[in-house]
CSV table of C-alpha atoms and ligand atoms in Angstrom, one decimal:
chain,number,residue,atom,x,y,z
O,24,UNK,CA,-18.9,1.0,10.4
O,25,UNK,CA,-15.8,0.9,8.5
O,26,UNK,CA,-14.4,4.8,7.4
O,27,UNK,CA,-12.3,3.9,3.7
O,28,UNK,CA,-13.4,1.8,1.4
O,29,UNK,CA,-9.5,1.5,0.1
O,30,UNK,CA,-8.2,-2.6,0.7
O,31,UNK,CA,-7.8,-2.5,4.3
O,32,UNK,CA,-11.2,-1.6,4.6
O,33,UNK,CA,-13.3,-3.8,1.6
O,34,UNK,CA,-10.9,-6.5,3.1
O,35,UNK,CA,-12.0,-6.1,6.5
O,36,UNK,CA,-15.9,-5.4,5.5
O,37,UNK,CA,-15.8,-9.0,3.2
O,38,UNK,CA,-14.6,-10.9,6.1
O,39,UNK,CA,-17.3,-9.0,8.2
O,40,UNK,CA,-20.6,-8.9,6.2
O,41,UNK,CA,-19.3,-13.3,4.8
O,42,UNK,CA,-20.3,-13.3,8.7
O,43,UNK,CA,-23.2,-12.3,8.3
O,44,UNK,CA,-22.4,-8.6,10.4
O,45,UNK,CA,-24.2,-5.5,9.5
O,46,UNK,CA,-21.5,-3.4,7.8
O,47,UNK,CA,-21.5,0.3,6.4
O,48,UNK,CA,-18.4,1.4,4.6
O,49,UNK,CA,-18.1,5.2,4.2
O,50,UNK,CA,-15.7,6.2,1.4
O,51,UNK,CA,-14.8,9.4,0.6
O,52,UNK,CA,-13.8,9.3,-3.1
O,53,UNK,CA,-15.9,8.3,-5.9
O,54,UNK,CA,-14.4,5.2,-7.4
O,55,UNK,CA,-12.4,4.3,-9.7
O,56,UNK,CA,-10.0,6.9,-8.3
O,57,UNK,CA,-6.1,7.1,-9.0
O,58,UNK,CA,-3.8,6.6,-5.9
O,59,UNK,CA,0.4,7.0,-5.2
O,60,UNK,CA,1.7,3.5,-5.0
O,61,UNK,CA,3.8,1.5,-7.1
O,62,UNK,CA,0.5,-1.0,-7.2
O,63,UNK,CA,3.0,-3.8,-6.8
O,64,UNK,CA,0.9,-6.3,-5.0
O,65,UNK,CA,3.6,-8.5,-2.6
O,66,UNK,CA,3.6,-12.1,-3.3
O,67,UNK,CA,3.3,-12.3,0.6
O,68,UNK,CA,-0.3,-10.8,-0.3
O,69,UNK,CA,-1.0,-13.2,-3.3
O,70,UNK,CA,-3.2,-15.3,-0.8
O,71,UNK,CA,-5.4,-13.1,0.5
O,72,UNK,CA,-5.5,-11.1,-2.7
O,73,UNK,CA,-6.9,-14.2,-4.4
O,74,UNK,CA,-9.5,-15.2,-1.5
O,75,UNK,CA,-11.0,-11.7,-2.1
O,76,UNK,CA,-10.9,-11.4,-6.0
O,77,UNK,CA,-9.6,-15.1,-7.4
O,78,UNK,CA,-7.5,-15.2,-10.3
O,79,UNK,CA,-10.1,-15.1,-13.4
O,80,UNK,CA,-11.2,-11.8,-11.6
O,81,UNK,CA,-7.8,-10.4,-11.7
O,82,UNK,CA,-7.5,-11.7,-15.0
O,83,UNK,CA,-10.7,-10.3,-16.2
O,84,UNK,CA,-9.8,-6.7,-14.4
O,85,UNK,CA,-6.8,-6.6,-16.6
O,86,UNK,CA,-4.3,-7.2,-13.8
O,87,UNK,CA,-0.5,-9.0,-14.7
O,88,UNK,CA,1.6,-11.3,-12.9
O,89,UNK,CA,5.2,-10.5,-12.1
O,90,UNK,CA,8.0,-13.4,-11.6
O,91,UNK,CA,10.9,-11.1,-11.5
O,92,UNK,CA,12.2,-8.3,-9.6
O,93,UNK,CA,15.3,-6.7,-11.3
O,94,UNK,CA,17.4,-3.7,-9.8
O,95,UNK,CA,19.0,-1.6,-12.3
O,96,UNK,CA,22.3,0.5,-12.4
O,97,UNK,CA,22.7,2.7,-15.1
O,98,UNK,CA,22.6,0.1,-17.9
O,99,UNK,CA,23.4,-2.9,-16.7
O,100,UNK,CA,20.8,-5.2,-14.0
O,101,UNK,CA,20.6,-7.8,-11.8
O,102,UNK,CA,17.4,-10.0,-11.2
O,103,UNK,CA,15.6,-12.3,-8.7
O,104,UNK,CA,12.8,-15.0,-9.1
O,105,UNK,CA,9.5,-13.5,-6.7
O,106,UNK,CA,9.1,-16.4,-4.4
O,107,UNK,CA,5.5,-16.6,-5.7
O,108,UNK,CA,3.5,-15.2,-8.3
O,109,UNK,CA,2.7,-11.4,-7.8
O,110,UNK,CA,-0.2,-9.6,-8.7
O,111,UNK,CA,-0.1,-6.0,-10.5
O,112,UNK,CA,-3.3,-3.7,-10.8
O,113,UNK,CA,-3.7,0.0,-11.0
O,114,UNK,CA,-5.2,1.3,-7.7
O,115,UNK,CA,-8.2,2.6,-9.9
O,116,UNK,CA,-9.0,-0.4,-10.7
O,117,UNK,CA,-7.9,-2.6,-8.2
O,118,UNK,CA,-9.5,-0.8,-5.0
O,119,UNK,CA,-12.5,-0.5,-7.6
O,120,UNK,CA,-13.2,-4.4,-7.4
O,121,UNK,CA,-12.3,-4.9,-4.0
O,122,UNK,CA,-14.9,-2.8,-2.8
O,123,UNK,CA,-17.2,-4.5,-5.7
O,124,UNK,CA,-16.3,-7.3,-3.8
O,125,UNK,CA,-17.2,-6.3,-0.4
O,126,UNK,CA,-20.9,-4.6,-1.8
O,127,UNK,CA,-21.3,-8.3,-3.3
O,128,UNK,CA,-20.8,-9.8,-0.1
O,129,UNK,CA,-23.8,-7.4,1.7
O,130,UNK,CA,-21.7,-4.5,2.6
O,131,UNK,CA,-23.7,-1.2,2.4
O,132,UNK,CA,-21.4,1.5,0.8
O,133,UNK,CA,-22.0,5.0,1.3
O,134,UNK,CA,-19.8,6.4,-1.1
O,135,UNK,CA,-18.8,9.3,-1.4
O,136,UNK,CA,-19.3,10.6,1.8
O,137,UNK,CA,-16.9,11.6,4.6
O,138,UNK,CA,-16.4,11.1,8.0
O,139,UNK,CA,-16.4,14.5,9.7
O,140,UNK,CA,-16.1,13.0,13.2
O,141,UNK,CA,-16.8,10.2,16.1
O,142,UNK,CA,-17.7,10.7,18.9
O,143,UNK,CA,-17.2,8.0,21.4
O,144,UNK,CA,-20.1,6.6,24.0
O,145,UNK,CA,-20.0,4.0,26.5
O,146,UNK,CA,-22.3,1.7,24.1
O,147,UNK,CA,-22.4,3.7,20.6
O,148,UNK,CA,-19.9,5.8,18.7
O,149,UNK,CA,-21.9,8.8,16.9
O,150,UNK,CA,-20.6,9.2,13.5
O,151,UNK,CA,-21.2,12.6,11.7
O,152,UNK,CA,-20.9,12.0,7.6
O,153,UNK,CA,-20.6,14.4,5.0
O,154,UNK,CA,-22.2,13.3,1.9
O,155,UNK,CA,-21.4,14.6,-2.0
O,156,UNK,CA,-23.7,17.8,-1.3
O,157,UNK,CA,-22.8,18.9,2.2
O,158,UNK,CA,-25.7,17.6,4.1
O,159,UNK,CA,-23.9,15.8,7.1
O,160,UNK,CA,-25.9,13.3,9.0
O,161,UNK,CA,-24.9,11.1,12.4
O,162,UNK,CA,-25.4,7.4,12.3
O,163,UNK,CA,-24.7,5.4,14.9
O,164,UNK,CA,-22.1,2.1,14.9
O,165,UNK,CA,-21.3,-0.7,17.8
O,166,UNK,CA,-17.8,-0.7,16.3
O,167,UNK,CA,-15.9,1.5,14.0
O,168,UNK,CA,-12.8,0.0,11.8
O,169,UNK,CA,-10.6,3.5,11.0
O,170,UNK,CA,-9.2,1.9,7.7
O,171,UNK,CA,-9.1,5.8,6.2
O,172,UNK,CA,-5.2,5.2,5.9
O,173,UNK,CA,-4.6,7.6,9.1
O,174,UNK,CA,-6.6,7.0,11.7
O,175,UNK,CA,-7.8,10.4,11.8
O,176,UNK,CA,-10.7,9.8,13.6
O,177,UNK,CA,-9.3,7.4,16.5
O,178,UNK,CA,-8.5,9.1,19.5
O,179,UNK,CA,-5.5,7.6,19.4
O,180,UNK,CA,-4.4,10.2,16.7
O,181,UNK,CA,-3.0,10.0,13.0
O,182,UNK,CA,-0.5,7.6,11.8
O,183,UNK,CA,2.9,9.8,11.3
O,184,UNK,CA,4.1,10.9,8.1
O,185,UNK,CA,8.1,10.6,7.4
O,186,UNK,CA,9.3,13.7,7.8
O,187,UNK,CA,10.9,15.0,4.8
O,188,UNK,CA,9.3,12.2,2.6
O,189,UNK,CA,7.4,12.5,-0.4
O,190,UNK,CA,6.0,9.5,-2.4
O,191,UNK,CA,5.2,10.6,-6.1
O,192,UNK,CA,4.0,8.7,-9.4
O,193,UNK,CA,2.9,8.5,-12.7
O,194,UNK,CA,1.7,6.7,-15.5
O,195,UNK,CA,3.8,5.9,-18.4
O,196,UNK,CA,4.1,4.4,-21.9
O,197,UNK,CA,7.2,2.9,-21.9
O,198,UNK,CA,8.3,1.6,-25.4
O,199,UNK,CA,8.5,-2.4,-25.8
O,200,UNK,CA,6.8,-2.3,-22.0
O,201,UNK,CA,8.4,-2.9,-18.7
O,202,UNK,CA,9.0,-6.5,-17.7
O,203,UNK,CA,8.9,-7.5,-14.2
O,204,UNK,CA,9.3,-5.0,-10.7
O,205,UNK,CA,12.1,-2.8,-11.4
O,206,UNK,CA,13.9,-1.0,-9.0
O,207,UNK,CA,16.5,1.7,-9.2
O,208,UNK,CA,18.4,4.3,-6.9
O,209,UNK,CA,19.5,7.7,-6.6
O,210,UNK,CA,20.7,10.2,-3.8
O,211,UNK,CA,18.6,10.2,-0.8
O,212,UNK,CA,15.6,8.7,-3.5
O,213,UNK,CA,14.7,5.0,-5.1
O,214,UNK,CA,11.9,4.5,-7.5
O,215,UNK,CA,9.9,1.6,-8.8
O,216,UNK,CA,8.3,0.5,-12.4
O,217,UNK,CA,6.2,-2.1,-13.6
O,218,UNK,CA,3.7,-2.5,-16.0
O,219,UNK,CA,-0.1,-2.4,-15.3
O,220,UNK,CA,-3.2,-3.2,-17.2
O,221,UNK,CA,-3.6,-1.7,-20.7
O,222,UNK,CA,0.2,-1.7,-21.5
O,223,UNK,CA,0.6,1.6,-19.0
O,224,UNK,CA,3.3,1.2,-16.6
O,225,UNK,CA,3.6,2.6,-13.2
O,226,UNK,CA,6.5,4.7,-11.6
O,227,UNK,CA,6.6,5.3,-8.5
O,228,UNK,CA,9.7,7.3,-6.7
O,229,UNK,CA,10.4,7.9,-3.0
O,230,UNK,CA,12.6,10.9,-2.1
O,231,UNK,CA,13.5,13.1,0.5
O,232,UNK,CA,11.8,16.9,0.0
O,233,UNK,CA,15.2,18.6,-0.7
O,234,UNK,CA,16.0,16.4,-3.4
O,235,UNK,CA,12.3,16.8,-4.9
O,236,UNK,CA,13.0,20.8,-4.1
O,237,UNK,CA,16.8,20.2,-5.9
O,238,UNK,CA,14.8,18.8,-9.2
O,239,UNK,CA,12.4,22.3,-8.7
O,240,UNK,CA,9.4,20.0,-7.9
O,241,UNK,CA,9.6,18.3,-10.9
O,242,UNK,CA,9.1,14.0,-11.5
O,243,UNK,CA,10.1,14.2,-14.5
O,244,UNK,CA,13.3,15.4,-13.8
O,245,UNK,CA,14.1,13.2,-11.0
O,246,UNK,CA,13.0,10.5,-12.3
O,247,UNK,CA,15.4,11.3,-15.4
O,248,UNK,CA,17.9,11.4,-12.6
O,249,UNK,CA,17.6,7.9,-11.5
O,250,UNK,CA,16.9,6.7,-15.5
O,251,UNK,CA,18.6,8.4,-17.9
O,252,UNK,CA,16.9,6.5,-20.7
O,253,UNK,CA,13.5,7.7,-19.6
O,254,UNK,CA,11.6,10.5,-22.0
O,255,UNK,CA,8.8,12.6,-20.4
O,256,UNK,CA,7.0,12.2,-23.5
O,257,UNK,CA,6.1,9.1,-22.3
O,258,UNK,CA,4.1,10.2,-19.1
O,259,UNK,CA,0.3,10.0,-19.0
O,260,UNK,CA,-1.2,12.1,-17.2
O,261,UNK,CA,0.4,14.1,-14.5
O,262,UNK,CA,2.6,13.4,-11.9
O,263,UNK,CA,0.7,12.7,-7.9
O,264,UNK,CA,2.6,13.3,-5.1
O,265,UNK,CA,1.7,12.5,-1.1
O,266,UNK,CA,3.4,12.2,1.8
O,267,UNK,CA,5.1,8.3,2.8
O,268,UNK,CA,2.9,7.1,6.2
O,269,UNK,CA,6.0,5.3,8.5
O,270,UNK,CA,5.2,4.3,12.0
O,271,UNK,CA,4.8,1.3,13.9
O,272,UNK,CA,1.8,0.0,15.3
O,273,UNK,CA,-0.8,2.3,16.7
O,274,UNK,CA,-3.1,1.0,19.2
O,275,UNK,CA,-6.8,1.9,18.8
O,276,UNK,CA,-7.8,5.0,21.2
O,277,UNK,CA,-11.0,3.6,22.1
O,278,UNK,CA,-12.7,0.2,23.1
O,279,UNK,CA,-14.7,0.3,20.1
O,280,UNK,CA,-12.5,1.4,17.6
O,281,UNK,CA,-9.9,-0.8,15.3
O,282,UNK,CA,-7.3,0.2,13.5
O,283,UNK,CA,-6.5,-1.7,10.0
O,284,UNK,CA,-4.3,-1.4,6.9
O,285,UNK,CA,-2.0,2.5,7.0
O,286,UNK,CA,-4.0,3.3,9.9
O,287,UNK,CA,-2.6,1.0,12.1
O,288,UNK,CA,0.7,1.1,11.3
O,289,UNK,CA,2.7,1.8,7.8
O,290,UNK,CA,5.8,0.0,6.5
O,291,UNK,CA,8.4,1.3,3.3
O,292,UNK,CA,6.9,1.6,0.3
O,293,UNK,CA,9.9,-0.4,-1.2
O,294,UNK,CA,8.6,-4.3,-1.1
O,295,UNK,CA,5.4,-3.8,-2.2
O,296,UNK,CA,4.3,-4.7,1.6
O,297,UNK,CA,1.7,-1.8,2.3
O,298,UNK,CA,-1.5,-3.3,0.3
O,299,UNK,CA,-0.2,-6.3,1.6
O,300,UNK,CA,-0.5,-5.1,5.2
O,301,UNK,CA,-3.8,-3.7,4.2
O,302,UNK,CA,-5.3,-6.6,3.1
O,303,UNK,CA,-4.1,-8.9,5.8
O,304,UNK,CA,-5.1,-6.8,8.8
O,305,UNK,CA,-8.6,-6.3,7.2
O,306,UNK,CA,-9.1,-10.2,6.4
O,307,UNK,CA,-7.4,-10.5,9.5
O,308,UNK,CA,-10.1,-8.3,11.9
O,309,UNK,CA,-12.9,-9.7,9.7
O,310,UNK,CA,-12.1,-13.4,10.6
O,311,UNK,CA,-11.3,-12.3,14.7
O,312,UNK,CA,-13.5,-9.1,15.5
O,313,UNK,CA,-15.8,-10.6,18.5
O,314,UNK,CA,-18.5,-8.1,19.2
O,315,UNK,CA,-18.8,-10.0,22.6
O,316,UNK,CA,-15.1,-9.5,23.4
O,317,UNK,CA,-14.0,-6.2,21.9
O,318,UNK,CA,-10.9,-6.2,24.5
O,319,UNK,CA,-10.0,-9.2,23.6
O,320,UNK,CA,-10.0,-8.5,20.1
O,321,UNK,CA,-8.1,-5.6,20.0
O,322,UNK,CA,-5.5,-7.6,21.8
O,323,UNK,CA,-5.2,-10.6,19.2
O,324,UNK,CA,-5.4,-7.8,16.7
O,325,UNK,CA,-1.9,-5.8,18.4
O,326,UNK,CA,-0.2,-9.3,19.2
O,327,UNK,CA,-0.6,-10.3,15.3
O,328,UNK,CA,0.1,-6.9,13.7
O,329,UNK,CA,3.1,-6.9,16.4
O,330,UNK,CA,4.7,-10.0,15.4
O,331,UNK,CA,3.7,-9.5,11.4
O,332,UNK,CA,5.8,-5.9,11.5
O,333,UNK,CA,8.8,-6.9,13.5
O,334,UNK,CA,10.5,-8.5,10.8
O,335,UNK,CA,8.9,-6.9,7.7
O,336,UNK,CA,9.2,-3.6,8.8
O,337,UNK,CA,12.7,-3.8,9.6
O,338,UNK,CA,13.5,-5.8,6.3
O,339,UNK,CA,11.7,-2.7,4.3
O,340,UNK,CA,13.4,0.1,6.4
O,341,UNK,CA,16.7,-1.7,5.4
O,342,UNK,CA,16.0,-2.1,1.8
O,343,UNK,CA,14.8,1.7,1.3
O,344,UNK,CA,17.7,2.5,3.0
O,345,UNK,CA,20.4,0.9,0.8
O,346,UNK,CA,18.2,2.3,-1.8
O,347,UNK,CA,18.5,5.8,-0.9
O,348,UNK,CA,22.6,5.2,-0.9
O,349,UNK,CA,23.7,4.4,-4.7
O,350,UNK,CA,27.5,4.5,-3.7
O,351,UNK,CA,26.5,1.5,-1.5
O,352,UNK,CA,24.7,0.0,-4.1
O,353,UNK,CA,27.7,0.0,-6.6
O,354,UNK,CA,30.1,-1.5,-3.7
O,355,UNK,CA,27.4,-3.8,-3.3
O,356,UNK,CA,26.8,-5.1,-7.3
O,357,UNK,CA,30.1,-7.3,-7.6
O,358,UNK,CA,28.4,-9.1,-4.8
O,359,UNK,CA,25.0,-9.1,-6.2
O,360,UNK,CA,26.2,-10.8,-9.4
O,361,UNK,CA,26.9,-14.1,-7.6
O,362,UNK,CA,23.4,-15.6,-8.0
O,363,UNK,CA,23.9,-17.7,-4.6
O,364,UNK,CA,24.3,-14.3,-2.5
O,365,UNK,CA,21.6,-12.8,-4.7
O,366,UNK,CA,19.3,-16.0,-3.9
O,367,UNK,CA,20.5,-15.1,-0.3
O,368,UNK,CA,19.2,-11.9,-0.6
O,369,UNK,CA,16.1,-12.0,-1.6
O,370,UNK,CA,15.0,-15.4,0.0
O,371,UNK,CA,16.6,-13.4,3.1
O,372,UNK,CA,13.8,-10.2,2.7
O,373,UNK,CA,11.0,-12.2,1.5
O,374,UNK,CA,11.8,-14.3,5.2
O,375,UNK,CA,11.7,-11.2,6.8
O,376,UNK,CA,9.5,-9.0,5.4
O,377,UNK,CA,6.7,-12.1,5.0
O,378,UNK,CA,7.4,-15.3,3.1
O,379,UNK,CA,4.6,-16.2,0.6
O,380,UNK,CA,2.4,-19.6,1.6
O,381,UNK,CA,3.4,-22.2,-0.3
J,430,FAD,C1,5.1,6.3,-3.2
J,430,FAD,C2,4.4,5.1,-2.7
J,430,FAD,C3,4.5,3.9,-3.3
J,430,FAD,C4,3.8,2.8,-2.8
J,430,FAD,N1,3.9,1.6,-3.5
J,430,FAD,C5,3.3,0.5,-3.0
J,430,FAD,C6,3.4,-0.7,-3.8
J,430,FAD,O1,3.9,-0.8,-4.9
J,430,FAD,N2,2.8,-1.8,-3.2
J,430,FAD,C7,2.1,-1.7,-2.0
J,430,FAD,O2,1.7,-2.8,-1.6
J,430,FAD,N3,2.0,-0.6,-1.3
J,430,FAD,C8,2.6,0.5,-1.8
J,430,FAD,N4,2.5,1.7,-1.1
J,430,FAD,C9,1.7,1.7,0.1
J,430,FAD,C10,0.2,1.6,-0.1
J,430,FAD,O3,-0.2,2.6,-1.0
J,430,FAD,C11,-0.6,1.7,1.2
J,430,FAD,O4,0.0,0.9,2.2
J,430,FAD,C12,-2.0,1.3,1.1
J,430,FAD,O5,-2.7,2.1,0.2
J,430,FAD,C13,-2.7,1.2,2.4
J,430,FAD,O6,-4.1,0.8,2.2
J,430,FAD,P1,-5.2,1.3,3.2
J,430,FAD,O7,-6.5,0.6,2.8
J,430,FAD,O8,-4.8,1.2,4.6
J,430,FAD,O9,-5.4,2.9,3.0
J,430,FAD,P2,-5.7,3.7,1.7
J,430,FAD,O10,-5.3,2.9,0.5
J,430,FAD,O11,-5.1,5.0,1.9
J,430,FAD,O12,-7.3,3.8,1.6
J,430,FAD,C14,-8.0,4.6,2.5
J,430,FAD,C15,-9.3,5.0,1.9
J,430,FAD,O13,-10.0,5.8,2.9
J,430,FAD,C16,-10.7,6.9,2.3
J,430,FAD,N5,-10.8,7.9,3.4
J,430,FAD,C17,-9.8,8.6,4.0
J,430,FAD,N6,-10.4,9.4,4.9
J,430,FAD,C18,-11.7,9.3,4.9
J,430,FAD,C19,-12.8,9.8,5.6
J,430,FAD,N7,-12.6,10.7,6.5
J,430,FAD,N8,-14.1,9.4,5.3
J,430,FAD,C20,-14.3,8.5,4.3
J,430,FAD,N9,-13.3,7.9,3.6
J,430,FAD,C21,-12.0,8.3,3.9
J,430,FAD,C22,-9.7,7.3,1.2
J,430,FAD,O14,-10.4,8.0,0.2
J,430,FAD,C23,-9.2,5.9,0.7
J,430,FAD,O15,-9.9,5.4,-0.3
J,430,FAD,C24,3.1,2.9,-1.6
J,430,FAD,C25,3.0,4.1,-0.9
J,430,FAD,C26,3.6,5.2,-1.5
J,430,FAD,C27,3.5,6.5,-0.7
């Protein structure tokens, strides 16, 4: 039983049911469903992206490619070729067709329906599930994947949430559209924008709570702070808000429990790393989960989640971090203009924080 049906978990139940496994995927939301991200897809993801939904599905689904990510300062901007082609998709759509995809490849969906709570035996966990009307029933599962995006329901506990952190985003309609992933900072804050499907674009900010309290809870207004050009009449829709998931890996709490995608550990929303993460650990546990060796499984599953984060995670923490610090960024830009320590840069985080397959 996998609990979400977000990418960690269709990932993980494609991998799974192509195995021929018996796989239920309870997901909470009816889909499509709008999410917080920046629904930059990292071009350390492209790979596994495209194994689950190749590129005339993508195409089909609307979603763009991105070449270029640009950091902005007030007017002027610098830019960096992506390593490899990057995918962009709205989460409505995107986590839409990944769990098409998983459904297609014999995964039962019970959707929507939550998990209430497991309860752990020595040879079954007993899962209690809420569906749409209230009417909760137990089903039993050999092995259950917590790819909910906390881990709630692992005795292990939740993945923490920064404290202080808020992630927010909206939609927008950007005149002339938004070309490639752009980045900009502010005060204790950094945002992102690129353009999805149907010539929307996506912003998507990062900010400590006093500065979101400063702008009296208003995106708008911040993001006005870090964009002066930007005009709320351009928002669709409203503005979402959550808190930003940062920890590093969580073991699972129980023999027959795994932990995939946020639930297992979280990196900065600022390289586009977390579906990423998602859709690698679920591909990842869908290629390696052993029924016969469950121990043994969760091992290869800590020692590659281990040696994926120690980089990457450290690369993102670092990024958001100069983010959040505009003076630095303006001490920085002289330096950021010379395209060989600009190629330095980024060739430096995409190392770190997961080089694309060539
Ligand atoms: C502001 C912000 C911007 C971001 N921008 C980007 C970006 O541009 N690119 C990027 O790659 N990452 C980004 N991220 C991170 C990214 O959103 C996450 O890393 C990613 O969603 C994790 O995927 P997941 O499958 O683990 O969990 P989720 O996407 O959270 O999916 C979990 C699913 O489980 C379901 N669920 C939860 N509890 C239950 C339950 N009890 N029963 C049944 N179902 C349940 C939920 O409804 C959900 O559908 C951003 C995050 C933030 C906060």
């Amino acid at each position: 039983m996998i609990i979400g049906g977000g990418p960690a978990g269709a990932a993980a139940g494609v991998g799974l049911a192509r195995r021929g496994l018996g796989v239920v995927i309870v997901e909470g939301k009816t889909f499509p469903r709008a999410k917080v991200c920046g629904e930059f897809v990292s071009p350390a993801a492209t790979g596994v992206l495209e194994s689950l939904l190749p590129p005339a599905a993508l195409r089909e689904a609307g979603a763009r490619t991105v070449g270029r990510f640009v950091l902005e300062e007030g007017e002027r901007e610098v830019w960096w070729e992506m390593p490899a082609r990057a995918w962009v998709l709205s989460r409505r759509t995107l986590d839409d067709r990944l769990l098409g995809a998983a459904r297609g490849a014999g995964c039962e969906v019970v959707q929507p329906a939550t998990v209430r709570a497991v309860r752990w035996g020595p040879r079954v966990a007993r899962v209690d599930i809420a569906r749409a009307g209230g009417a909760v029933e137990t089903l039993e599962a050999d092995v259950v994947v917590h790819a909910d995006g906390s881990g709630r329901h692992d005795s292990a506990g939740p993945t923490p949430v920064r404290a202080g952190v808020l992630g927010l985003k909206a939609h927008l309609r950007v005149p002339g559209g938004v070309a490639g992933l752009r980045m900009r900072s502010a005060a204790r804050a950094y945002g992102g924008l690129v353009g999805v499907e149907g010539g929307a674009a996506t912003a998507a900010l990062v900010a400590r709570r006093d500065v979101v309290a400063r702008h009296g809870g208003d995106g708008d207004a911040l993001l006005g702070e870090m964009w002066p050009a930007y005009r709320p009449e351009w928002r669709e829709g409203g503005w979402m808000w959550c808190g930003v998931a940062g920890s590093g890996y969580i073991g699972p709490g129980n023999e027959r429990s795994f932990r995939i995608g946020n639930a297992a550990a979280a990196v900065e929303p600022v390289g586009g790393e977390g579906i990423g993460l998602a859709l690698w650990s679920g591909a990842l546990l869908g290629e390696i989960l052993d029924p016969g060796d469950l121990a043994g499984t969760q091992r290869a599953v800590a020692r590659a989640y281990r040696s994926r984060l120690r980089t990457r995670g450290a690369a993102c923490r670092v990024a958001a971090e100069c983010l959040m610090r505009p003076r630095l960024m303006r001490g920085l830009w002289p330096l950021l203009g010379v395209s060989a320590v600009r190629g330095g840069v980024l060739g430096a985080f995409y190392a770190l924080s997961g080089k694309p397959a060539a």
